CSV table of C-alpha atoms in Angstrom, one decimal:
chain,number,residue,atom,x,y,z
A,100,MET,CA,0.0,0.0,0.0
A,101,SER,CA,1.3,3.4,-0.9
A,102,LEU,CA,2.6,5.9,1.7
A,103,THR,CA,-0.1,8.4,0.9
A,104,LEU,CA,-2.9,5.9,1.5
A,105,LEU,CA,-1.4,4.8,4.8
A,106,ALA,CA,-0.9,8.4,5.8
A,107,ILE,CA,-4.6,9.1,5.0
A,108,LEU,CA,-5.5,6.1,7.3
A,109,GLY,CA,-3.2,7.7,9.9
A,110,GLY,CA,-5.2,11.0,9.5
A,111,LEU,CA,-8.5,9.2,10.0
A,112,LEU,CA,-7.2,7.4,13.1
A,113,ALA,CA,-6.0,10.7,14.5
A,114,LEU,CA,-9.5,12.1,14.1
A,115,ASP,CA,-11.0,9.3,16.2
A,116,GLY,CA,-8.6,10.1,19.0
A,117,THR,CA,-10.5,13.2,20.1
A,118,SER,CA,-12.3,15.2,17.4
A,119,VAL,CA,-14.7,12.8,15.7
A,120,GLY,CA,-16.8,10.0,17.3
A,121,GLN,CA,-14.2,8.4,19.6
A,122,VAL,CA,-15.4,4.9,18.6
A,123,MET,CA,-12.0,3.7,19.6
A,124,VAL,CA,-10.6,2.7,16.2
A,125,SER,CA,-7.7,4.8,17.3
A,126,ARG,CA,-6.8,2.4,20.2
A,127,PRO,CA,-3.4,0.9,19.5
A,128,LEU,CA,-4.9,-2.6,19.4
A,129,VAL,CA,-7.4,-1.7,16.7
A,130,ALA,CA,-5.1,0.6,14.8
A,131,GLY,CA,-2.3,-2.0,14.9
A,132,VAL,CA,-4.5,-4.8,13.5
A,133,LEU,CA,-6.0,-2.4,10.9
A,134,ALA,CA,-2.5,-1.4,9.8
A,135,GLY,CA,-1.2,-5.0,9.9
A,136,TRP,CA,-4.3,-6.1,7.8
A,137,VAL,CA,-3.7,-3.5,5.1
A,138,MET,CA,0.1,-4.4,5.0
A,139,GLY,CA,-0.8,-8.1,4.8
A,140,ASP,CA,0.2,-9.2,8.3
A,141,PRO,CA,-2.6,-8.7,10.9
A,142,PHE,CA,-0.9,-11.0,13.4
A,143,LEU,CA,2.1,-8.6,13.6
A,144,GLY,CA,-0.3,-5.7,14.0
A,145,LEU,CA,-2.1,-7.5,16.8
A,146,LEU,CA,1.3,-8.3,18.6
A,147,ILE,CA,2.6,-4.7,18.4
A,148,GLY,CA,-0.8,-3.0,18.9
A,149,GLY,CA,-1.5,-5.3,21.9
A,150,ILE,CA,1.8,-4.5,23.5
A,151,LEU,CA,1.3,-0.7,23.0
A,152,GLU,CA,-2.2,-1.1,24.4
A,153,VAL,CA,-1.0,-2.6,27.7
A,154,TYR,CA,1.6,0.1,28.0
A,155,PHE,CA,-1.1,2.8,27.6
A,156,ILE,CA,-3.8,1.0,29.7
A,157,SER,CA,-3.4,3.3,32.7
A,158,VAL,CA,-3.6,6.5,30.6
A,159,PHE,CA,-7.0,8.3,30.9
A,160,PRO,CA,-7.6,11.3,28.6
A,161,VAL,CA,-9.3,13.4,31.3
A,162,GLY,CA,-9.8,17.1,30.9
A,163,GLY,CA,-6.8,18.8,29.3
A,164,SER,CA,-4.3,16.3,30.4
A,165,GLU,CA,-1.4,15.3,28.1
A,166,PHE,CA,-1.6,11.7,27.1
A,167,PRO,CA,0.3,9.5,24.5
A,168,GLU,CA,-1.5,9.3,21.2
A,169,GLY,CA,-2.5,5.8,20.1
A,170,GLY,CA,-3.7,5.6,16.5
A,171,PRO,CA,-1.1,7.0,14.1
A,172,PRO,CA,1.8,5.8,16.3
A,173,ALA,CA,0.4,2.2,16.3
A,174,LEU,CA,0.2,2.5,12.4
A,175,VAL,CA,3.8,3.7,12.3
A,176,ALA,CA,4.9,1.0,14.8
A,177,VAL,CA,3.5,-1.8,12.7
A,178,ALA,CA,5.0,-0.3,9.5
A,179,THR,CA,8.3,-0.3,11.2
A,180,GLY,CA,7.9,-3.9,12.4
A,181,ALA,CA,6.9,-5.0,8.9
A,182,ALA,CA,9.9,-3.3,7.2
A,183,ILE,CA,12.7,-5.5,8.8
A,184,PRO,CA,14.8,-7.3,6.2
A,185,GLU,CA,14.0,-11.0,5.6
A,186,THR,CA,17.3,-12.1,7.2
A,187,ALA,CA,16.4,-10.5,10.6
A,188,ASP,CA,14.4,-12.1,13.4
A,189,MET,CA,10.7,-11.0,13.8
A,190,ALA,CA,11.7,-10.2,17.4
A,191,ALA,CA,13.7,-7.3,16.0
A,192,GLY,CA,10.7,-6.0,14.2
A,193,ILE,CA,8.6,-6.1,17.4
A,194,ALA,CA,11.3,-4.4,19.5
A,195,LEU,CA,11.9,-1.6,16.9
A,196,GLY,CA,8.2,-1.3,16.2
A,197,VAL,CA,7.4,-0.8,19.9
A,198,LEU,CA,10.3,1.7,20.3
A,199,VAL,CA,9.2,3.8,17.3
A,200,GLY,CA,5.6,3.5,18.6
A,201,PHE,CA,6.7,5.0,21.9
A,202,ILE,CA,8.6,7.9,20.2
A,203,TRP,CA,5.7,8.7,17.9
A,204,SER,CA,3.1,8.6,20.7
A,205,ARG,CA,5.1,11.3,22.5
A,206,ILE,CA,5.4,13.4,19.3
A,207,GLY,CA,1.7,12.8,18.7
A,208,SER,CA,0.9,14.0,22.2
A,209,GLY,CA,2.9,17.2,21.7
A,210,SER,CA,1.2,17.9,18.4
A,211,VAL,CA,-2.2,17.4,20.0
A,212,GLN,CA,-1.3,20.0,22.6
A,213,ALA,CA,-0.1,22.4,19.9
A,214,LEU,CA,-3.4,21.9,18.0
A,215,ARG,CA,-5.4,22.7,21.1
A,216,GLN,CA,-3.5,26.0,21.4
A,217,LEU,CA,-4.2,26.8,17.8
A,218,ASN,CA,-7.9,25.9,18.3
A,219,GLY,CA,-8.0,28.4,21.1
A,220,ARG,CA,-7.2,31.1,18.5
A,221,LEU,CA,-9.7,29.8,16.0
A,222,VAL,CA,-12.8,29.5,18.1
A,223,PRO,CA,-14.8,32.7,18.7
A,224,ASP,CA,-14.3,34.4,22.0
A,225,PRO,CA,-17.7,35.4,23.3
A,226,SER,CA,-16.3,38.0,25.7
A,227,ARG,CA,-14.5,39.9,23.0
A,228,ARG,CA,-16.6,40.0,19.9
A,229,GLU,CA,-20.0,39.1,18.6
A,230,VAL,CA,-20.4,35.4,17.6
A,231,SER,CA,-21.8,34.5,14.2
A,232,GLN,CA,-23.1,31.2,13.0
A,233,ALA,CA,-20.6,31.1,10.2
A,234,ARG,CA,-17.7,31.7,12.6
A,235,ILE,CA,-18.7,28.9,14.9
A,236,VAL,CA,-19.1,26.4,12.0
A,237,TRP,CA,-15.9,27.5,10.3
A,238,ALA,CA,-13.8,27.3,13.4
A,239,HIS,CA,-15.1,23.9,14.4
A,240,LEU,CA,-14.7,22.3,11.0
A,241,ALA,CA,-11.2,23.9,10.7
A,242,GLY,CA,-10.3,22.3,14.0
A,243,ILE,CA,-11.4,18.9,12.7
A,244,GLY,CA,-9.6,19.5,9.4
A,245,LEU,CA,-6.4,20.5,11.1
A,246,ASP,CA,-6.5,17.4,13.3
A,247,PHE,CA,-6.7,15.2,10.1
A,248,VAL,CA,-3.7,17.1,8.6
A,249,ARG,CA,-1.8,16.7,11.9
A,250,GLY,CA,-2.4,12.9,11.9
A,251,PHE,CA,-1.5,12.7,8.2
A,252,LEU,CA,1.8,14.5,8.6
A,253,LEU,CA,2.6,12.6,11.8
A,254,SER,CA,2.0,9.3,9.9
A,255,VAL,CA,4.1,10.5,6.9
A,256,GLY,CA,7.0,11.3,9.2
A,257,GLY,CA,6.8,8.0,11.0
A,258,LEU,CA,6.3,5.9,7.8
A,259,VAL,CA,9.5,7.4,6.4
A,260,PHE,CA,11.6,7.2,9.7
A,261,GLY,CA,10.3,3.9,11.1
A,262,PRO,CA,11.0,1.6,8.1
A,263,TRP,CA,14.4,3.3,7.6
A,264,LEU,CA,15.3,2.6,11.2
A,265,ALA,CA,14.1,-1.0,10.9
A,266,ARG,CA,16.2,-1.6,7.8
A,267,SER,CA,19.3,0.0,9.3
A,268,LEU,CA,19.2,-1.6,12.8
A,269,ALA,CA,17.1,-4.9,12.7
A,270,GLU,CA,20.2,-7.0,12.2
A,271,GLN,CA,21.7,-5.7,15.4
A,272,TRP,CA,18.9,-6.9,17.7
A,273,PRO,CA,20.6,-9.5,19.9
A,274,LEU,CA,17.6,-11.3,21.5
A,275,GLY,CA,15.2,-14.0,20.3
A,276,MET,CA,11.4,-13.8,20.5
A,277,PRO,CA,10.9,-15.3,24.0
A,278,ALA,CA,13.4,-12.9,25.7
A,279,THR,CA,12.1,-9.9,23.7
A,280,LEU,CA,8.5,-10.5,24.6
A,281,GLY,CA,9.7,-11.1,28.2
A,282,ILE,CA,11.3,-7.7,28.5
A,283,LEU,CA,8.2,-6.0,27.0
A,284,ALA,CA,5.9,-7.9,29.4
A,285,VAL,CA,8.0,-6.8,32.4
A,286,GLY,CA,7.9,-3.2,31.1
A,287,ALA,CA,4.1,-3.4,30.6
A,288,SER,CA,3.6,-4.7,34.2
A,289,LEU,CA,4.3,-1.2,35.6
A,290,PRO,CA,1.4,0.6,33.8
A,291,ALA,CA,-0.8,-2.5,34.6
A,292,GLY,CA,0.0,-2.0,38.3
A,293,ALA,CA,-0.8,1.7,37.9
A,294,PHE,CA,-4.1,0.7,36.3
A,295,VAL,CA,-5.0,-1.4,39.4
A,296,ARG,CA,-4.3,1.6,41.6
A,297,SER,CA,-6.7,3.7,39.5
A,298,LEU,CA,-9.4,1.1,40.0
A,299,GLY,CA,-9.1,1.1,43.8
A,300,GLY,CA,-5.6,-0.2,44.6
A,301,TRP,CA,-4.1,-3.6,45.4
A,302,LYS,CA,-5.6,-4.0,48.9
A,303,ARG,CA,-9.1,-3.6,47.6
A,304,ARG,CA,-8.8,-5.5,44.3
A,305,ALA,CA,-6.2,-8.2,45.0
A,306,ALA,CA,-8.8,-10.9,45.3
A,307,PHE,CA,-10.3,-10.2,41.9
A,308,PHE,CA,-6.8,-10.1,40.3
A,309,ALA,CA,-5.8,-13.4,42.0
A,310,THR,CA,-9.0,-15.1,41.0
A,311,GLY,CA,-8.6,-14.1,37.4
A,312,LEU,CA,-4.9,-15.1,37.3
A,313,MET,CA,-5.4,-18.5,38.9
A,314,GLY,CA,-8.6,-19.2,36.9
A,315,PHE,CA,-7.1,-18.4,33.5
A,316,LEU,CA,-3.8,-20.0,34.3
A,317,VAL,CA,-5.3,-23.3,35.4
A,318,GLY,CA,-7.9,-23.1,32.6
A,319,SER,CA,-5.3,-22.6,29.9
A,320,ALA,CA,-3.0,-25.3,31.3
A,321,LEU,CA,-5.9,-27.8,31.4
A,322,LEU,CA,-7.1,-27.0,27.9
B,115,MET,CA,-40.8,18.9,23.3
B,116,LYS,CA,-43.1,19.0,20.3
B,117,ALA,CA,-42.5,22.5,19.1
B,118,VAL,CA,-39.1,22.1,17.5
B,119,ALA,CA,-38.9,19.5,14.8
B,120,ARG,CA,-37.6,16.0,15.6
B,121,TRP,CA,-35.0,16.5,12.9
B,122,ALA,CA,-33.4,19.4,14.6
B,123,ARG,CA,-33.1,17.4,17.8
B,124,PHE,CA,-31.6,14.5,15.9
B,125,SER,CA,-29.1,16.9,14.3
B,126,VAL,CA,-28.0,18.1,17.7
B,127,PHE,CA,-27.5,14.4,18.8
B,128,ALA,CA,-25.6,13.6,15.5
B,129,ARG,CA,-23.4,16.7,16.0
B,130,SER,CA,-22.6,15.7,19.6
B,131,PHE,CA,-20.2,13.1,18.0
B,132,LEU,CA,-18.1,16.0,16.8
B,133,ILE,CA,-18.3,18.0,20.0
B,134,GLN,CA,-14.6,17.8,20.7
B,135,GLY,CA,-13.7,19.0,17.2
B,136,SER,CA,-12.4,22.4,18.3
B,137,TRP,CA,-11.2,21.4,21.8
B,138,ASN,CA,-9.0,24.1,23.2
B,139,PHE,CA,-7.6,25.3,26.5
B,140,ARG,CA,-9.7,28.5,26.6
B,141,THR,CA,-13.3,27.4,26.1
B,142,MET,CA,-12.7,23.6,26.0
B,143,LEU,CA,-15.9,22.2,24.6
B,144,GLY,CA,-17.5,25.7,24.2
B,145,GLY,CA,-17.2,25.9,20.5
B,146,GLY,CA,-18.3,22.3,20.0
B,147,PHE,CA,-21.3,22.9,22.3
B,148,ALA,CA,-22.5,25.8,20.2
B,149,PHE,CA,-21.8,23.9,17.0
B,150,ALA,CA,-23.9,21.0,18.1
B,151,LEU,CA,-26.8,23.2,19.3
B,152,LEU,CA,-26.8,25.3,16.1
B,153,PRO,CA,-29.6,23.4,14.2
B,154,PHE,CA,-31.8,23.5,17.2
B,155,LEU,CA,-31.3,27.2,17.9
B,156,ARG,CA,-31.7,28.1,14.3
B,157,ARG,CA,-35.1,26.3,14.3
B,158,LEU,CA,-36.1,27.9,17.6
B,159,PHE,CA,-35.1,31.5,16.9
B,160,GLY,CA,-35.3,31.4,13.1
B,161,ASP,CA,-37.5,34.4,12.9
B,162,ASP,CA,-35.5,36.4,15.5
B,163,PRO,CA,-31.9,36.9,14.5
B,164,VAL,CA,-31.1,39.0,17.6
B,165,ALA,CA,-32.2,36.3,20.0
B,166,LEU,CA,-30.4,33.7,17.9
B,167,ARG,CA,-27.1,35.7,18.1
B,168,ALA,CA,-27.5,36.2,21.8
B,169,ALA,CA,-28.1,32.4,22.3
B,170,LEU,CA,-25.0,31.6,20.2
B,171,GLN,CA,-23.0,34.1,22.3
B,172,ARG,CA,-24.1,32.3,25.5
B,173,HIS,CA,-23.4,28.8,24.3
B,174,THR,CA,-19.9,29.5,22.9
B,175,GLU,CA,-18.7,30.2,26.5
B,176,HIS,CA,-16.5,27.8,28.4
B,177,PHE,CA,-18.0,24.3,28.9
B,178,ASN,CA,-16.5,20.9,29.6
B,179,ALA,CA,-17.8,17.4,30.1
B,180,HIS,CA,-17.1,13.9,29.2
B,181,PRO,CA,-17.8,13.7,25.4
B,182,TYR,CA,-20.3,10.8,25.8
B,183,MET,CA,-22.1,12.5,28.7
B,184,ALA,CA,-22.2,16.0,27.1
B,185,GLY,CA,-25.4,14.9,25.4
B,186,ALA,CA,-27.2,15.2,28.8
B,187,ALA,CA,-26.3,18.9,28.9
B,188,LEU,CA,-27.1,19.4,25.2
B,189,GLY,CA,-30.5,17.8,25.6
B,190,ALA,CA,-31.3,19.7,28.8
B,191,VAL,CA,-30.3,23.0,27.2
B,192,CYS,CA,-32.5,22.3,24.2
B,193,ARG,CA,-35.4,21.7,26.6
B,194,MET,CA,-34.6,24.8,28.7
B,195,GLU,CA,-34.2,27.0,25.6
B,196,GLU,CA,-37.5,25.7,24.2
B,197,ASP,CA,-39.2,26.4,27.5
B,198,ARG,CA,-37.8,30.0,27.2
B,199,LYS,CA,-36.0,29.8,30.6
B,200,ASP,CA,-34.0,32.8,31.7
B,201,PRO,CA,-30.5,32.9,30.0
B,202,GLU,CA,-28.9,33.3,33.4
B,203,GLU,CA,-30.6,30.2,34.7
B,204,ILE,CA,-29.3,28.2,31.6
B,205,ALA,CA,-25.8,29.5,32.2
B,206,ARG,CA,-26.0,28.5,35.9
B,207,PHE,CA,-27.2,25.1,34.9
B,208,LYS,CA,-24.3,24.6,32.5
B,209,ARG,CA,-21.8,25.7,35.1
B,210,ALA,CA,-23.4,23.3,37.6
B,211,VAL,CA,-23.4,20.2,35.5
B,212,ARG,CA,-20.0,20.4,33.7
B,213,GLY,CA,-18.0,19.0,36.7
B,214,PRO,CA,-20.3,16.0,37.5
B,215,LEU,CA,-20.8,15.1,33.8
B,216,GLY,CA,-17.0,15.2,33.3
B,217,GLY,CA,-16.2,13.2,36.5
B,218,LEU,CA,-19.0,10.6,36.0
B,219,GLY,CA,-18.0,10.0,32.4
B,220,ASP,CA,-14.3,9.7,33.1
B,221,VAL,CA,-14.9,7.1,35.9
B,222,LEU,CA,-17.5,5.2,34.0
B,223,VAL,CA,-15.9,5.1,30.5
B,224,TRP,CA,-12.2,5.9,30.6
B,225,VAL,CA,-11.4,4.1,33.9
B,226,GLY,CA,-14.2,1.5,33.7
B,227,TRP,CA,-15.7,0.5,30.4
B,228,ARG,CA,-12.8,1.1,28.0
B,229,PRO,CA,-10.1,-0.8,29.8
B,230,LEU,CA,-12.5,-3.6,30.6
B,231,THR,CA,-13.4,-4.1,26.9
B,232,VAL,CA,-9.7,-3.7,25.9
B,233,LEU,CA,-8.7,-6.4,28.4
B,234,ALA,CA,-11.5,-8.7,27.2
B,235,ALA,CA,-10.2,-8.3,23.6
B,236,LEU,CA,-6.6,-9.0,24.7
B,237,VAL,CA,-7.8,-12.1,26.5
B,238,LEU,CA,-9.6,-13.2,23.3
B,239,ALA,CA,-6.4,-12.7,21.3
B,240,LEU,CA,-4.3,-14.7,23.8
B,241,VAL,CA,-6.8,-17.7,23.6
B,242,GLY,CA,-6.3,-17.8,19.9
B,243,VAL,CA,-9.1,-15.8,18.3
B,244,SER,CA,-8.0,-14.3,15.0
B,245,PRO,CA,-6.7,-10.7,15.0
B,246,VAL,CA,-9.5,-9.3,12.9
B,247,LEU,CA,-12.3,-11.1,14.9
B,248,THR,CA,-10.7,-9.9,18.1
B,249,VAL,CA,-10.8,-6.3,17.0
B,250,VAL,CA,-14.4,-6.6,15.6
B,251,CYS,CA,-15.5,-8.1,19.0
B,252,PHE,CA,-13.8,-5.2,20.8
B,253,LEU,CA,-15.4,-2.5,18.6
B,254,VAL,CA,-18.9,-4.1,18.8
B,255,LEU,CA,-18.8,-4.6,22.6
B,256,TYR,CA,-17.2,-1.2,23.4
B,257,ASN,CA,-19.5,0.8,21.1
B,258,ALA,CA,-22.7,-1.0,22.3
B,259,GLY,CA,-22.0,0.6,25.7
B,260,HIS,CA,-20.7,3.8,24.1
B,261,LEU,CA,-23.8,4.4,21.9
B,262,ALA,CA,-26.2,3.3,24.7
B,263,LEU,CA,-24.7,5.9,27.0
B,264,ARG,CA,-24.8,8.7,24.4
B,265,ILE,CA,-28.4,8.0,23.5
B,266,TRP,CA,-29.5,7.6,27.1
B,267,SER,CA,-27.8,10.8,28.3
B,268,PHE,CA,-29.2,12.9,25.4
B,269,ARG,CA,-32.7,11.5,26.0
B,270,VAL,CA,-32.8,12.1,29.8
B,271,GLY,CA,-31.5,15.6,29.1
B,272,LEU,CA,-34.3,16.3,26.7
B,273,GLN,CA,-36.9,14.8,29.0
B,274,LYS,CA,-35.8,16.2,32.3
B,275,GLY,CA,-34.3,19.6,31.3
B,276,SER,CA,-32.7,21.3,34.4
B,277,HIS,CA,-33.6,18.2,36.5
B,278,VAL,CA,-31.3,15.9,34.6
B,279,GLY,CA,-29.4,15.2,37.8
B,280,ASP,CA,-32.3,13.1,39.2
B,281,PRO,CA,-32.0,10.2,36.7
B,282,LEU,CA,-28.2,10.4,36.8
B,283,ARG,CA,-28.4,9.9,40.6
B,284,ARG,CA,-30.9,7.1,40.3
B,285,MET,CA,-28.6,5.2,37.9
B,286,ALA,CA,-25.9,5.2,40.6
B,287,LEU,CA,-23.2,5.5,38.0
B,288,PRO,CA,-20.3,5.5,40.5
B,289,LEU,CA,-21.5,2.1,41.7
B,290,GLN,CA,-21.7,0.8,38.1
B,291,ALA,CA,-18.2,2.1,37.6
B,292,ASP,CA,-17.0,0.3,40.7
B,293,ARG,CA,-18.4,-3.0,39.4
B,294,LEU,CA,-16.8,-2.4,36.0
B,295,ALA,CA,-13.5,-1.8,37.8
B,296,ALA,CA,-13.8,-5.2,39.6
B,297,VAL,CA,-14.4,-7.0,36.3
B,298,GLY,CA,-11.5,-5.1,34.8
B,299,VAL,CA,-9.0,-6.2,37.5
B,300,PHE,CA,-10.3,-9.8,37.2
B,301,LEU,CA,-9.6,-9.7,33.4
B,302,LEU,CA,-6.2,-8.2,34.0
B,303,GLY,CA,-5.4,-11.1,36.3
B,304,GLY,CA,-6.7,-13.4,33.6
B,305,LEU,CA,-4.5,-11.8,31.0
B,306,VAL,CA,-1.4,-12.2,33.3
B,307,GLY,CA,-2.4,-15.9,33.8
B,308,LEU,CA,-2.6,-16.5,30.1
B,309,LEU,CA,0.8,-14.7,29.6
B,310,VAL,CA,2.4,-16.9,32.2
B,311,HIS,CA,1.2,-20.0,30.5
B,312,GLN,CA,2.2,-18.8,27.0
B,313,GLY,CA,5.6,-17.7,28.4
B,314,TRP,CA,6.1,-21.2,29.9
B,315,LEU,CA,5.4,-22.8,26.5
B,316,LEU,CA,7.5,-20.3,24.5
B,317,GLY,CA,10.5,-19.6,26.8
B,318,GLY,CA,10.6,-22.4,29.4
B,319,TRP,CA,10.5,-22.2,33.1
B,320,ALA,CA,13.7,-20.2,33.7
B,321,LEU,CA,12.6,-17.3,31.5
B,322,THR,CA,9.1,-17.4,32.9
B,323,LEU,CA,10.4,-17.3,36.4
B,324,LEU,CA,12.7,-14.4,35.6
B,325,CYS,CA,10.0,-12.4,33.8
B,326,GLY,CA,7.4,-13.4,36.4
B,327,THR,CA,9.6,-12.0,39.2
B,328,GLY,CA,10.2,-8.8,37.2
B,329,GLY,CA,6.5,-8.6,36.5
B,330,VAL,CA,5.5,-8.9,40.1
B,331,TRP,CA,7.9,-6.1,41.0
B,332,GLY,CA,6.5,-4.0,38.1
B,333,LEU,CA,2.9,-4.5,39.2
B,334,TRP,CA,3.8,-3.6,42.8
B,335,LEU,CA,5.8,-0.5,41.7
B,336,GLY,CA,3.0,0.5,39.3
B,337,GLY,CA,0.6,0.3,42.2
B,338,LEU,CA,2.8,2.6,44.2
B,339,VAL,CA,3.6,5.3,41.6
B,340,GLY,CA,0.1,5.4,40.0
B,341,GLN,CA,-0.4,7.6,37.0
B,342,ARG,CA,3.3,8.3,36.5
B,343,GLY,CA,3.8,4.6,35.8
B,344,TRP,CA,3.2,4.6,32.1
B,345,LYS,CA,5.8,7.4,31.6
B,346,TRP,CA,8.4,5.4,33.6
B,347,SER,CA,7.8,2.2,31.8
B,348,ILE,CA,7.9,3.9,28.4
B,349,TRP,CA,11.2,5.6,29.3
B,350,GLY,CA,12.6,2.4,30.9
B,351,THR,CA,11.7,0.1,28.0
B,352,SER,CA,13.0,2.6,25.4
B,353,ILE,CA,16.3,2.8,27.2
B,354,ILE,CA,16.6,-1.0,27.4
B,355,ILE,CA,15.7,-1.5,23.7
B,356,THR,CA,18.2,1.2,22.7
B,357,SER,CA,20.9,-0.3,24.9
B,358,LEU,CA,20.4,-3.8,23.5
B,359,LEU,CA,20.6,-2.3,19.9
B,360,VAL,CA,23.9,-0.6,20.8
B,361,PHE,CA,25.2,-3.8,22.4
B,362,GLY,CA,24.2,-5.8,19.3
B,363,TRP,CA,25.9,-3.3,17.1
B,364,ILE,CA,29.1,-3.4,19.1
B,365,ALA,CA,29.1,-7.2,19.4
């Protein structure tokens, strides 16, 4: 698929993040599988998107808080993972994809804050001037349009940088798949713990966690 | 609520999906609120441009709420404007509901429903459901709750007007959020259980034990540091990946 079409997909994913609908196609899990599907490898998309999803599970976009963006960075991460040379291990693609996904989620977060500042200049200020219908509609649609452009440009940058990085460094990745996934699982345990704190803390929820852990562990071992 | 055409009310509901389109630090959802109300106000004050302009001026002011719950305020304001309530009363109402509608929605959706459905999808993926079906299941489940909440909140707003707080209190949303949280933690435990089993099959007992020990420390530390946890883990993992790449390059 061409870079332009993937970047358009990135722009649409960015819109879902805040501006339009929020039906959650911009979650890393969904965006990752969607990106993997259009690139011909939905399993890679699920793996990278699922890992990013757990890292971002304790992030709640409340009020004006700064939060890592999910949609376009997941697209870029999967494109990075898919771009490793055939001689390299898939583990390298996952490690590099996740790394580029992290970097792009921070850049995406910064660009969202910048867009919000810009929107503040676009929307009519009722205390200063008279508000017209046209001004309200124009400012609002401009905000949505700019969000799409932001996601598009963010994706273009990532789709150029990520695959280049993957082609340059994939051969240097020293670990196999089990150790790579192990490192990422340990890293993801920190936000998972933070998530439990947001839901009432370990003291209050330990029984639910332990029941789920033992139930699924024993169930999967028996099956 | 018969005077203003059904279509105008539906337009307000449809536009509520775009309410965050011009989110900004000055008026937050103010611009989106006015944008969503516009078809209704145009219909209501169509023959009185001065009243229409005054209403737009009022509704462009600062407002914030959870995007899914903002429908309750939109519906209630439609009702109050149609009942020709005093503009100051409408402004007071908006100021009074923005905090509760934001807080309730955050706890119910961002902290409760969304992580729960995400974890359910991750569990499905780990038990071997195909990637596309996993994502379809997540989107259907999540949006069933999402759309139900949007439709319900807009309808109670339209029906109850300034008394929209009564049905919100009756629904005991914080209690529902607490139940969702319990299921969410159960599913997180399930996810960890499945990962331990898969780790055992993929990497053997030594690696599982090593990662399991690291994971227990990570879960404990995450519980201590709270919201900062995701930043620490992203920084830490990025540094480890970069270090390993440098090590591989040197080796």
